[in-house]
Each structure stands twice: as C-alpha cells, then as structure tokens.
PDB file of C-alpha atoms in Angstrom:
ATOM      1  CA  ASN A  17     107.858  59.692  31.639  1.00 59.00           C
ATOM      2  CA  ALA A  18     105.371  56.861  31.976  1.00 71.00           C
ATOM      3  CA  GLY A  19     107.696  54.630  33.956  1.00 89.00           C
ATOM      4  CA  VAL A  20     108.103  50.932  33.318  1.00 94.00           C
ATOM      5  CA  MET A  21     105.074  49.627  31.470  1.00 95.00           C
ATOM      6  CA  GLN A  22     104.075  46.005  31.640  1.00 97.00           C
ATOM      7  CA  ASN A  23     101.240  44.417  29.764  1.00 96.00           C
ATOM      8  CA  PRO A  24      98.964  42.752  30.089  1.00 97.00           C
ATOM      9  CA  ARG A  25      98.224  43.308  33.783  1.00 95.00           C
ATOM     10  CA  HIS A  26      96.399  40.003  33.962  1.00 96.00           C
ATOM     11  CA  LEU A  27      96.782  37.033  31.679  1.00 97.00           C
ATOM     12  CA  VAL A  28      94.860  33.785  31.785  1.00 98.00           C
ATOM     13  CA  ARG A  29      96.135  30.817  29.823  1.00 97.00           C
ATOM     14  CA  ARG A  30      95.087  27.191  29.584  1.00 97.00           C
ATOM     15  CA  ARG A  31      97.663  24.514  30.208  1.00 97.00           C
ATOM     16  CA  GLY A  32      99.763  23.973  27.114  1.00 97.00           C
ATOM     17  CA  GLN A  33      99.276  27.465  25.672  1.00 98.00           C
ATOM     18  CA  GLU A  34     101.930  30.105  25.283  1.00 98.00           C
ATOM     19  CA  ALA A  35     102.204  33.227  27.436  1.00 98.00           C
ATOM     20  CA  ARG A  36     103.887  36.425  26.255  1.00 98.00           C
ATOM     21  CA  LEU A  37     104.624  39.133  28.758  1.00 98.00           C
ATOM     22  CA  ARG A  38     105.803  42.544  27.631  1.00 98.00           C
ATOM     23  CA  CYS A  39     107.903  45.151  29.360  1.00 97.00           C
ATOM     24  CA  SER A  40     108.733  48.624  28.086  1.00 96.00           C
ATOM     25  CA  PRO A  41     111.530  50.144  30.163  1.00 94.00           C
ATOM     26  CA  MET A  42     111.709  53.740  31.252  1.00 90.00           C
ATOM     27  CA  LYS A  43     113.022  56.168  28.704  1.00 87.00           C
ATOM     28  CA  GLY A  44     116.782  56.214  28.854  1.00 82.00           C
ATOM     29  CA  HIS A  45     117.051  52.866  30.635  1.00 85.00           C
ATOM     30  CA  SER A  46     118.999  50.247  28.748  1.00 85.00           C
ATOM     31  CA  HIS A  47     118.873  47.400  31.275  1.00 90.00           C
ATOM     32  CA  VAL A  48     115.878  45.172  31.919  1.00 94.00           C
ATOM     33  CA  TYR A  49     115.383  42.615  34.684  1.00 95.00           C
ATOM     34  CA  TRP A  50     112.620  40.050  35.045  1.00 97.00           C
ATOM     35  CA  TYR A  51     111.528  38.669  38.398  1.00 96.00           C
ATOM     36  CA  ARG A  52     108.933  36.095  39.317  1.00 96.00           C
ATOM     37  CA  GLN A  53     106.892  36.054  42.496  1.00 93.00           C
ATOM     38  CA  LEU A  54     105.223  32.781  43.330  1.00 88.00           C
ATOM     39  CA  PRO A  55     102.375  32.814  45.863  1.00 81.00           C
ATOM     40  CA  GLU A  56     103.623  33.368  49.421  1.00 77.00           C
ATOM     41  CA  GLU A  57     107.203  33.920  48.228  1.00 82.00           C
ATOM     42  CA  GLY A  58     109.498  36.853  47.554  1.00 86.00           C
ATOM     43  CA  LEU A  59     110.644  38.010  44.158  1.00 92.00           C
ATOM     44  CA  LYS A  60     113.106  35.690  42.455  1.00 94.00           C
ATOM     45  CA  PHE A  61     115.475  36.920  39.770  1.00 94.00           C
ATOM     46  CA  MET A  62     114.996  35.336  36.371  1.00 96.00           C
ATOM     47  CA  VAL A  63     116.968  37.157  33.706  1.00 96.00           C
ATOM     48  CA  TYR A  64     118.896  40.357  33.001  1.00 94.00           C
ATOM     49  CA  LEU A  65     119.025  41.783  29.512  1.00 94.00           C
ATOM     50  CA  GLN A  66     120.468  44.690  27.628  1.00 92.00           C
ATOM     51  CA  LYS A  67     119.411  45.601  24.119  1.00 89.00           C
ATOM     52  CA  GLU A  68     119.869  42.507  21.930  1.00 90.00           C
ATOM     53  CA  ASN A  69     121.853  40.723  24.646  1.00 93.00           C
ATOM     54  CA  ILE A  70     121.086  38.339  27.468  1.00 94.00           C
ATOM     55  CA  ILE A  71     123.577  39.154  30.201  1.00 91.00           C
ATOM     56  CA  ASP A  72     122.510  36.804  32.999  1.00 92.00           C
ATOM     57  CA  GLU A  73     119.823  34.137  32.707  1.00 94.00           C
ATOM     58  CA  SER A  74     120.854  32.158  35.754  1.00 92.00           C
ATOM     59  CA  GLY A  75     117.343  32.354  37.237  1.00 93.00           C
ATOM     60  CA  MET A  76     115.485  31.165  34.163  1.00 95.00           C
ATOM     61  CA  PRO A  77     114.074  27.647  34.124  1.00 94.00           C
ATOM     62  CA  LYS A  78     115.977  25.612  31.556  1.00 90.00           C
ATOM     63  CA  GLU A  79     112.953  24.680  29.501  1.00 94.00           C
ATOM     64  CA  ARG A  80     109.947  26.541  28.118  1.00 97.00           C
ATOM     65  CA  PHE A  81     111.112  30.002  29.239  1.00 97.00           C
ATOM     66  CA  SER A  82     112.865  32.519  27.044  1.00 97.00           C
ATOM     67  CA  ALA A  83     113.432  36.269  27.063  1.00 97.00           C
ATOM     68  CA  GLU A  84     114.491  38.873  24.590  1.00 96.00           C
ATOM     69  CA  PHE A  85     115.065  42.610  24.437  1.00 95.00           C
ATOM     70  CA  PRO A  86     115.236  43.572  20.776  1.00 93.00           C
ATOM     71  CA  LYS A  87     116.776  46.707  19.365  1.00 90.00           C
ATOM     72  CA  GLU A  88     113.289  48.133  18.845  1.00 89.00           C
ATOM     73  CA  GLY A  89     110.273  47.419  20.995  1.00 92.00           C
ATOM     74  CA  PRO A  90     109.656  46.019  24.441  1.00 95.00           C
ATOM     75  CA  SER A  91     111.347  43.181  26.245  1.00 97.00           C
ATOM     76  CA  ILE A  92     109.380  39.948  25.983  1.00 98.00           C
ATOM     77  CA  LEU A  93     109.250  37.084  28.455  1.00 98.00           C
ATOM     78  CA  ARG A  94     107.859  34.047  26.719  1.00 98.00           C
ATOM     79  CA  ILE A  95     106.606  30.909  28.410  1.00 98.00           C
ATOM     80  CA  GLN A  96     105.760  27.995  26.159  1.00 97.00           C
ATOM     81  CA  GLN A  97     103.390  25.174  27.065  1.00 97.00           C
ATOM     82  CA  VAL A  98     102.402  26.749  30.361  1.00 97.00           C
ATOM     83  CA  VAL A  99     101.688  24.587  33.397  1.00 97.00           C
ATOM     84  CA  ARG A 100      99.811  25.374  36.606  1.00 95.00           C
ATOM     85  CA  GLY A 101     103.092  25.967  38.429  1.00 94.00           C
ATOM     86  CA  ASP A 102     103.822  28.940  36.149  1.00 96.00           C
ATOM     87  CA  SER A 103     100.970  30.865  37.780  1.00 96.00           C
ATOM     88  CA  ALA A 104     102.686  33.817  39.417  1.00 96.00           C
ATOM     89  CA  ALA A 105     103.238  37.550  39.250  1.00 95.00           C
ATOM     90  CA  TYR A 106     105.999  38.502  36.828  1.00 97.00           C
ATOM     91  CA  PHE A 107     107.713  41.812  37.435  1.00 96.00           C
ATOM     92  CA  CYS A 108     109.973  43.737  35.155  1.00 96.00           C
ATOM     93  CA  ALA A 109     112.404  46.418  36.273  1.00 94.00           C
ATOM     94  CA  SER A 110     114.636  48.720  34.295  1.00 92.00           C
ATOM     95  CA  SER A 111     117.676  50.735  35.237  1.00 86.00           C
ATOM     96  CA  PRO A 112     120.075  53.151  33.587  1.00 81.00           C
ATOM     97  CA  LEU A 113     123.589  52.215  32.637  1.00 68.00           C
ATOM     98  CA  THR A 114     125.187  53.672  35.745  1.00 62.00           C
ATOM     99  CA  ASP A 115     124.494  52.738  39.348  1.00 62.00           C
ATOM    100  CA  ARG A 116     122.106  50.067  38.237  1.00 58.00           C
ATOM    101  CA  ALA A 117     120.811  48.888  41.598  1.00 58.00           C
ATOM    102  CA  LYS A 118     120.028  52.419  42.740  1.00 64.00           C
ATOM    103  CA  GLY A 119     118.153  53.268  39.609  1.00 64.00           C
ATOM    104  CA  TYR A 120     115.781  50.316  39.610  1.00 82.00           C
ATOM    105  CA  THR A 121     112.235  51.128  38.589  1.00 88.00           C
ATOM    106  CA  PHE A 122     109.659  48.377  38.707  1.00 93.00           C
ATOM    107  CA  GLY A 123     106.611  47.869  36.562  1.00 95.00           C
ATOM    108  CA  SER A 124     103.237  46.970  38.015  1.00 94.00           C
ATOM    109  CA  GLY A 125     103.649  43.346  37.067  1.00 95.00           C
ATOM    110  CA  THR A 126     101.722  40.799  35.025  1.00 96.00           C
ATOM    111  CA  ARG A 127      99.673  38.286  36.949  1.00 95.00           C
ATOM    112  CA  LEU A 128      99.628  35.011  35.028  1.00 97.00           C
ATOM    113  CA  THR A 129      96.994  32.444  35.874  1.00 97.00           C
ATOM    114  CA  VAL A 130      97.144  29.035  34.258  1.00 97.00           C
ATOM    115  CA  VAL A 131      93.871  27.133  34.302  1.00 96.00           C
TER     116      VAL A 131
ATOM    117  CA  ALA B  28     125.189  31.214  48.846  1.00 77.00           C
ATOM    118  CA  GLN B  29     123.650  34.664  48.887  1.00 86.00           C
ATOM    119  CA  ARG B  30     120.402  34.775  50.782  1.00 91.00           C
ATOM    120  CA  VAL B  31     118.069  37.278  52.427  1.00 95.00           C
ATOM    121  CA  THR B  32     115.785  36.229  55.258  1.00 95.00           C
ATOM    122  CA  GLN B  33     112.855  38.161  56.633  1.00 96.00           C
ATOM    123  CA  PRO B  34     111.617  36.023  59.508  1.00 95.00           C
ATOM    124  CA  GLU B  35     108.246  37.709  59.968  1.00 95.00           C
ATOM    125  CA  LYS B  36     105.474  37.358  57.384  1.00 94.00           C
ATOM    126  CA  LEU B  37     103.263  39.786  59.258  1.00 96.00           C
ATOM    127  CA  LEU B  38     103.984  42.501  61.765  1.00 97.00           C
ATOM    128  CA  SER B  39     101.029  44.234  63.362  1.00 97.00           C
ATOM    129  CA  VAL B  40     101.464  47.330  65.535  1.00 97.00           C
ATOM    130  CA  PHE B  41      99.363  50.198  66.769  1.00 97.00           C
ATOM    131  CA  LYS B  42      99.754  53.709  65.440  1.00 96.00           C
ATOM    132  CA  GLY B  43     102.500  55.534  67.296  1.00 96.00           C
ATOM    133  CA  ALA B  44     104.307  52.362  68.336  1.00 97.00           C
ATOM    134  CA  PRO B  45     107.905  51.686  67.278  1.00 97.00           C
ATOM    135  CA  VAL B  46     108.459  49.380  64.333  1.00 97.00           C
ATOM    136  CA  GLU B  47     111.349  47.068  63.519  1.00 97.00           C
ATOM    137  CA  LEU B  48     111.223  44.909  60.420  1.00 97.00           C
ATOM    138  CA  LYS B  49     113.931  42.285  60.556  1.00 97.00           C
ATOM    139  CA  CYS B  50     116.268  41.371  57.733  1.00 97.00           C
ATOM    140  CA  ASN B  51     119.251  39.033  57.852  1.00 96.00           C
ATOM    141  CA  TYR B  52     121.506  38.203  54.974  1.00 95.00           C
ATOM    142  CA  SER B  53     124.296  35.868  53.994  1.00 93.00           C
ATOM    143  CA  TYR B  54     126.822  37.118  51.495  1.00 87.00           C
ATOM    144  CA  SER B  55     130.522  36.592  50.989  1.00 80.00           C
ATOM    145  CA  GLY B  56     131.915  40.017  50.268  1.00 78.00           C
ATOM    146  CA  SER B  57     130.771  43.579  50.808  1.00 79.00           C
ATOM    147  CA  PRO B  58     126.995  43.594  50.532  1.00 82.00           C
ATOM    148  CA  GLU B  59     124.819  46.344  49.182  1.00 87.00           C
ATOM    149  CA  LEU B  60     121.422  46.261  50.846  1.00 91.00           C
ATOM    150  CA  PHE B  61     118.083  47.850  50.123  1.00 92.00           C
ATOM    151  CA  TRP B  62     114.584  48.122  51.465  1.00 94.00           C
ATOM    152  CA  TYR B  63     111.717  48.180  48.976  1.00 94.00           C
ATOM    153  CA  VAL B  64     108.102  48.952  49.784  1.00 95.00           C
ATOM    154  CA  GLN B  65     104.888  48.070  48.011  1.00 92.00           C
ATOM    155  CA  TYR B  66     101.789  49.985  49.076  1.00 93.00           C
ATOM    156  CA  SER B  67      98.402  48.562  48.267  1.00 88.00           C
ATOM    157  CA  ARG B  68      97.809  48.511  44.497  1.00 83.00           C
ATOM    158  CA  GLN B  69     101.051  50.287  43.751  1.00 87.00           C
ATOM    159  CA  ARG B  70     104.274  49.100  42.263  1.00 89.00           C
ATOM    160  CA  LEU B  71     107.342  48.116  44.198  1.00 91.00           C
ATOM    161  CA  GLN B  72     109.517  51.132  44.950  1.00 90.00           C
ATOM    162  CA  LEU B  73     112.849  51.755  46.593  1.00 89.00           C
ATOM    163  CA  LEU B  74     112.578  52.981  50.173  1.00 92.00           C
ATOM    164  CA  LEU B  75     116.233  53.263  51.107  1.00 89.00           C
ATOM    165  CA  ARG B  76     119.676  51.783  50.579  1.00 86.00           C
ATOM    166  CA  HIS B  77     122.365  51.332  53.177  1.00 80.00           C
ATOM    167  CA  ILE B  78     125.031  53.175  51.217  1.00 75.00           C
ATOM    168  CA  SER B  79     123.200  56.480  51.319  1.00 75.00           C
ATOM    169  CA  ARG B  80     122.509  56.253  55.088  1.00 72.00           C
ATOM    170  CA  GLU B  81     119.404  58.336  54.641  1.00 76.00           C
ATOM    171  CA  SER B  82     116.085  58.461  56.418  1.00 78.00           C
ATOM    172  CA  ILE B  83     113.011  58.203  54.233  1.00 83.00           C
ATOM    173  CA  LYS B  84     109.497  58.742  55.651  1.00 89.00           C
ATOM    174  CA  GLY B  85     111.020  58.385  59.106  1.00 90.00           C
ATOM    175  CA  PHE B  86     112.505  54.963  58.374  1.00 93.00           C
ATOM    176  CA  THR B  87     116.152  54.135  58.924  1.00 93.00           C
ATOM    177  CA  ALA B  88     118.182  50.980  58.505  1.00 93.00           C
ATOM    178  CA  ASP B  89     121.705  50.300  59.682  1.00 87.00           C
ATOM    179  CA  LEU B  90     123.911  47.639  58.229  1.00 89.00           C
ATOM    180  CA  ASN B  91     125.357  45.453  60.986  1.00 90.00           C
ATOM    181  CA  LYS B  92     128.055  43.297  59.428  1.00 88.00           C
ATOM    182  CA  GLY B  93     128.750  41.449  62.667  1.00 90.00           C
ATOM    183  CA  GLU B  94     125.169  40.266  62.921  1.00 91.00           C
ATOM    184  CA  THR B  95     124.650  40.258  59.130  1.00 93.00           C
ATOM    185  CA  SER B  96     121.486  42.264  59.597  1.00 94.00           C
ATOM    186  CA  PHE B  97     119.823  45.266  58.003  1.00 95.00           C
ATOM    187  CA  HIS B  98     116.742  45.853  60.102  1.00 96.00           C
ATOM    188  CA  LEU B  99     114.307  48.603  59.150  1.00 96.00           C
ATOM    189  CA  LYS B 100     113.164  50.845  61.986  1.00 95.00           C
ATOM    190  CA  LYS B 101     110.766  53.662  62.623  1.00 96.00           C
ATOM    191  CA  PRO B 102     110.175  55.157  66.069  1.00 96.00           C
ATOM    192  CA  PHE B 103     106.487  55.981  65.578  1.00 96.00           C
ATOM    193  CA  ALA B 104     104.415  54.038  63.073  1.00 96.00           C
ATOM    194  CA  GLN B 105     101.716  55.748  61.022  1.00 96.00           C
ATOM    195  CA  GLU B 106      98.697  54.121  59.416  1.00 96.00           C
ATOM    196  CA  GLU B 107     100.002  55.075  55.973  1.00 96.00           C
ATOM    197  CA  ASP B 108     103.068  52.906  56.622  1.00 97.00           C
ATOM    198  CA  SER B 109     100.916  49.813  56.178  1.00 97.00           C
ATOM    199  CA  ALA B 110     102.428  47.996  53.215  1.00 96.00           C
ATOM    200  CA  MET B 111     104.562  45.067  52.139  1.00 95.00           C
ATOM    201  CA  TYR B 112     108.273  45.551  52.807  1.00 96.00           C
ATOM    202  CA  TYR B 113     111.048  43.661  51.068  1.00 95.00           C
ATOM    203  CA  CYS B 114     114.689  43.559  52.013  1.00 96.00           C
ATOM    204  CA  ALA B 115     117.035  42.992  49.077  1.00 93.00           C
ATOM    205  CA  LEU B 116     120.712  42.353  48.473  1.00 91.00           C
ATOM    206  CA  SER B 117     122.601  43.327  45.363  1.00 86.00           C
ATOM    207  CA  GLY B 118     124.069  40.164  43.925  1.00 72.00           C
ATOM    208  CA  PRO B 119     127.646  39.558  42.849  1.00 69.00           C
ATOM    209  CA  GLY B 120     129.254  41.027  39.765  1.00 70.00           C
ATOM    210  CA  ASN B 121     127.694  44.501  39.989  1.00 68.00           C
ATOM    211  CA  THR B 122     125.051  43.551  37.447  1.00 76.00           C
ATOM    212  CA  GLY B 123     122.211  45.134  39.371  1.00 81.00           C
ATOM    213  CA  LYS B 124     120.621  41.744  40.042  1.00 86.00           C
ATOM    214  CA  LEU B 125     118.761  41.733  43.373  1.00 90.00           C
ATOM    215  CA  ILE B 126     118.144  38.916  45.821  1.00 91.00           C
ATOM    216  CA  PHE B 127     114.922  39.505  47.745  1.00 93.00           C
ATOM    217  CA  GLY B 128     113.652  38.312  51.072  1.00 95.00           C
ATOM    218  CA  GLN B 129     110.178  36.844  51.352  1.00 94.00           C
ATOM    219  CA  GLY B 130     108.687  40.135  52.453  1.00 95.00           C
ATOM    220  CA  THR B 131     106.964  41.325  55.624  1.00 96.00           C
ATOM    221  CA  THR B 132     103.492  42.802  55.694  1.00 96.00           C
ATOM    222  CA  LEU B 133     103.332  45.711  58.101  1.00 97.00           C
ATOM    223  CA  GLN B 134      99.887  46.449  59.432  1.00 97.00           C
ATOM    224  CA  VAL B 135      99.499  49.633  61.458  1.00 97.00           C
ATOM    225  CA  LYS B 136      96.262  49.694  63.392  1.00 96.00           C
ATOM    226  CA  PRO B 137      94.579  52.941  64.445  1.00 94.00           C
TER     227      PRO B 137
END
C-alpha cells in the first residue's frame, strides 16, 4: 500500500495561472481532507470530501478555490488565478469510513509557490 | 470557538533531559485530542491520541479538562525525537476534521 500520494511535490505558478493539486487516498479509504499550511502557521482545514460529495467546505476560501473527489481518480484541489498569498504547503489526508480521526494518513504535501 | 494553542515555537533541550511540549485547547463539549509528529523530510504522522492512553516512543500525554491542556511529555529526550510536533483537536460533528495548533519544533542537542 503506497499510502496517500500527492503530486506534484512542488509546483510553481505565475500570478493569474491555475494550480491543480492531486491526492490519491490510501486503498480502502473513502474520505479525503485537504489542509493548508501557510508559512509559520499550523495546518488549517480546508475541505472534507467523500466520493462525488463535498461534505464540509467551511475552510475553503469563497472564491478561486474548488475541490472534487470523483468516482474514479484522485481528489483535485484547484486554485484559479493564483496570487502570492496562495503560496503554501497543501496537505491531503485520507481515512477509512470508521473511526475517521484515528485512521488519518497524510500525504507528503504539495508546496505551491506563486511568483 | 474551537482552538488549539501551542505557546512555544521552539523547544531546545539536551539529550537525556525531560521534555514537555505544551498544548492548550478551547472546545465546548468532550474533546478528542491528538499529537502528530513530522520528522525531517517525512510526512505528518499520528503519535498518540488521548482516548487510547498509550505511550508511544516513550511519550505520554494526559488530558486535563480542568486546565484544558494536553501536554506531551517524555522523561528522557533522545536525539531522534527532534521533529515538529503538532497538537490537534477533532472538530465537532464527528467528521474527522482536525483543528491544529501552530506546532512546536523540538530540538534535542547531544
């Protein structure tokens, strides 16, 4: 089991471009969480998804950010028209259906740099 | 509002010294608390959770509801304990959403 796979590890985008971050959960995990870590800060929850459903997006900025977890394929966090303030590490975690908080497995993260 | 506070950004100790990484929380209800660790160039991983009352790698943490604290302790620090430590609180609604503290870097000097 390869664990939670995130790609790319590093992503550089110019202001105004789009960023797409991918997360493949662990085998058997049906829940995906996205967190953002700004420089010098802790991880902040963004969104929680199950297959084809957004369950909680209370941490997502209202504009430019969207997330999906399709029936097939990885979960995608999409940031449109990136700005310098979007530069951060974005972490994905997955968990099984039961005892979700215990079963959290994190990916290695994607470090987004906006230039 | 739910919040987790780790007051120390950096804690530096010598090998063999006791370690206490502080964590305070605010939460209305029965909290579920965790400690996560991130070693250099590795992914974030669960160290322990208060419900299981276990000791992992010599670390323990006791939930003190009166003081709203969940400090992480180890009697004798080892160099391999050097890492970033995050305290986290499971948010409301049993969704698995976690609220993290800012993290504390533990540096164990030889």
